[in-house]
Amino acid sequence: MAKQSVVVKSGEGTQLSVLGCEVRFLCEPGNTDRNFSLMEVVLPKDQGPPPHDHPWDEAYYVVEGQVRFLLGTEETIFTSGDFIYAPGGTLHAFQGAADQPARVLVFDSPATAGDFFKDVDREVKIIPDDLRKIPEIGLRHQLRFQPSP
């Protein structure tokens, strides 16, 4: 099947709720033969994934707000216009760092993270009861949660 152009206007695209964060797909894995995907993530203060690693690469561009980002053992606050690249296998975590939610573009290659997000959106409905499902969902997608360094 030949690849086709994709246009996603403001407010469009598949939208998920993942552990207090909003995830909107700008370019779905199927549009790129799973070579990459692009998501917009809204991170409220102190919300976002705990430390984890996985075999695929991810890149982040902070569109607005402040994001607390753990990359390896270094924790830094990033702001609008900052870019972060986390090669596969790198321990990382990120959360909103201010009262105003942050907006971040997340690029993954090959496209893998979206499947994890979709499973969490579908399977984790009751907090905190369903939180126990997260590590198993992660393992299904080669995503391993780790203790903070």
mmCIF file of C-alpha atoms in Angstrom, residues 17 43 57 59 123:
data_model
loop_
_atom_site.group_PDB
_atom_site.id
_atom_site.type_symbol
_atom_site.label_atom_id
_atom_site.label_comp_id
_atom_site.label_asym_id
_atom_site.label_seq_id
_atom_site.Cartn_x
_atom_site.Cartn_y
_atom_site.Cartn_z
ATOM 1 C CA SER A 17 -6.666 9.946 28.221
ATOM 2 C CA LEU A 43 1.011 17.257 30.843
ATOM 3 C CA ASP A 57 13.911 6.087 20.051
ATOM 4 C CA ALA A 59 12.218 12.769 20.679
ATOM 5 C CA GLU A 123 -7.715 -0.964 30.173
#
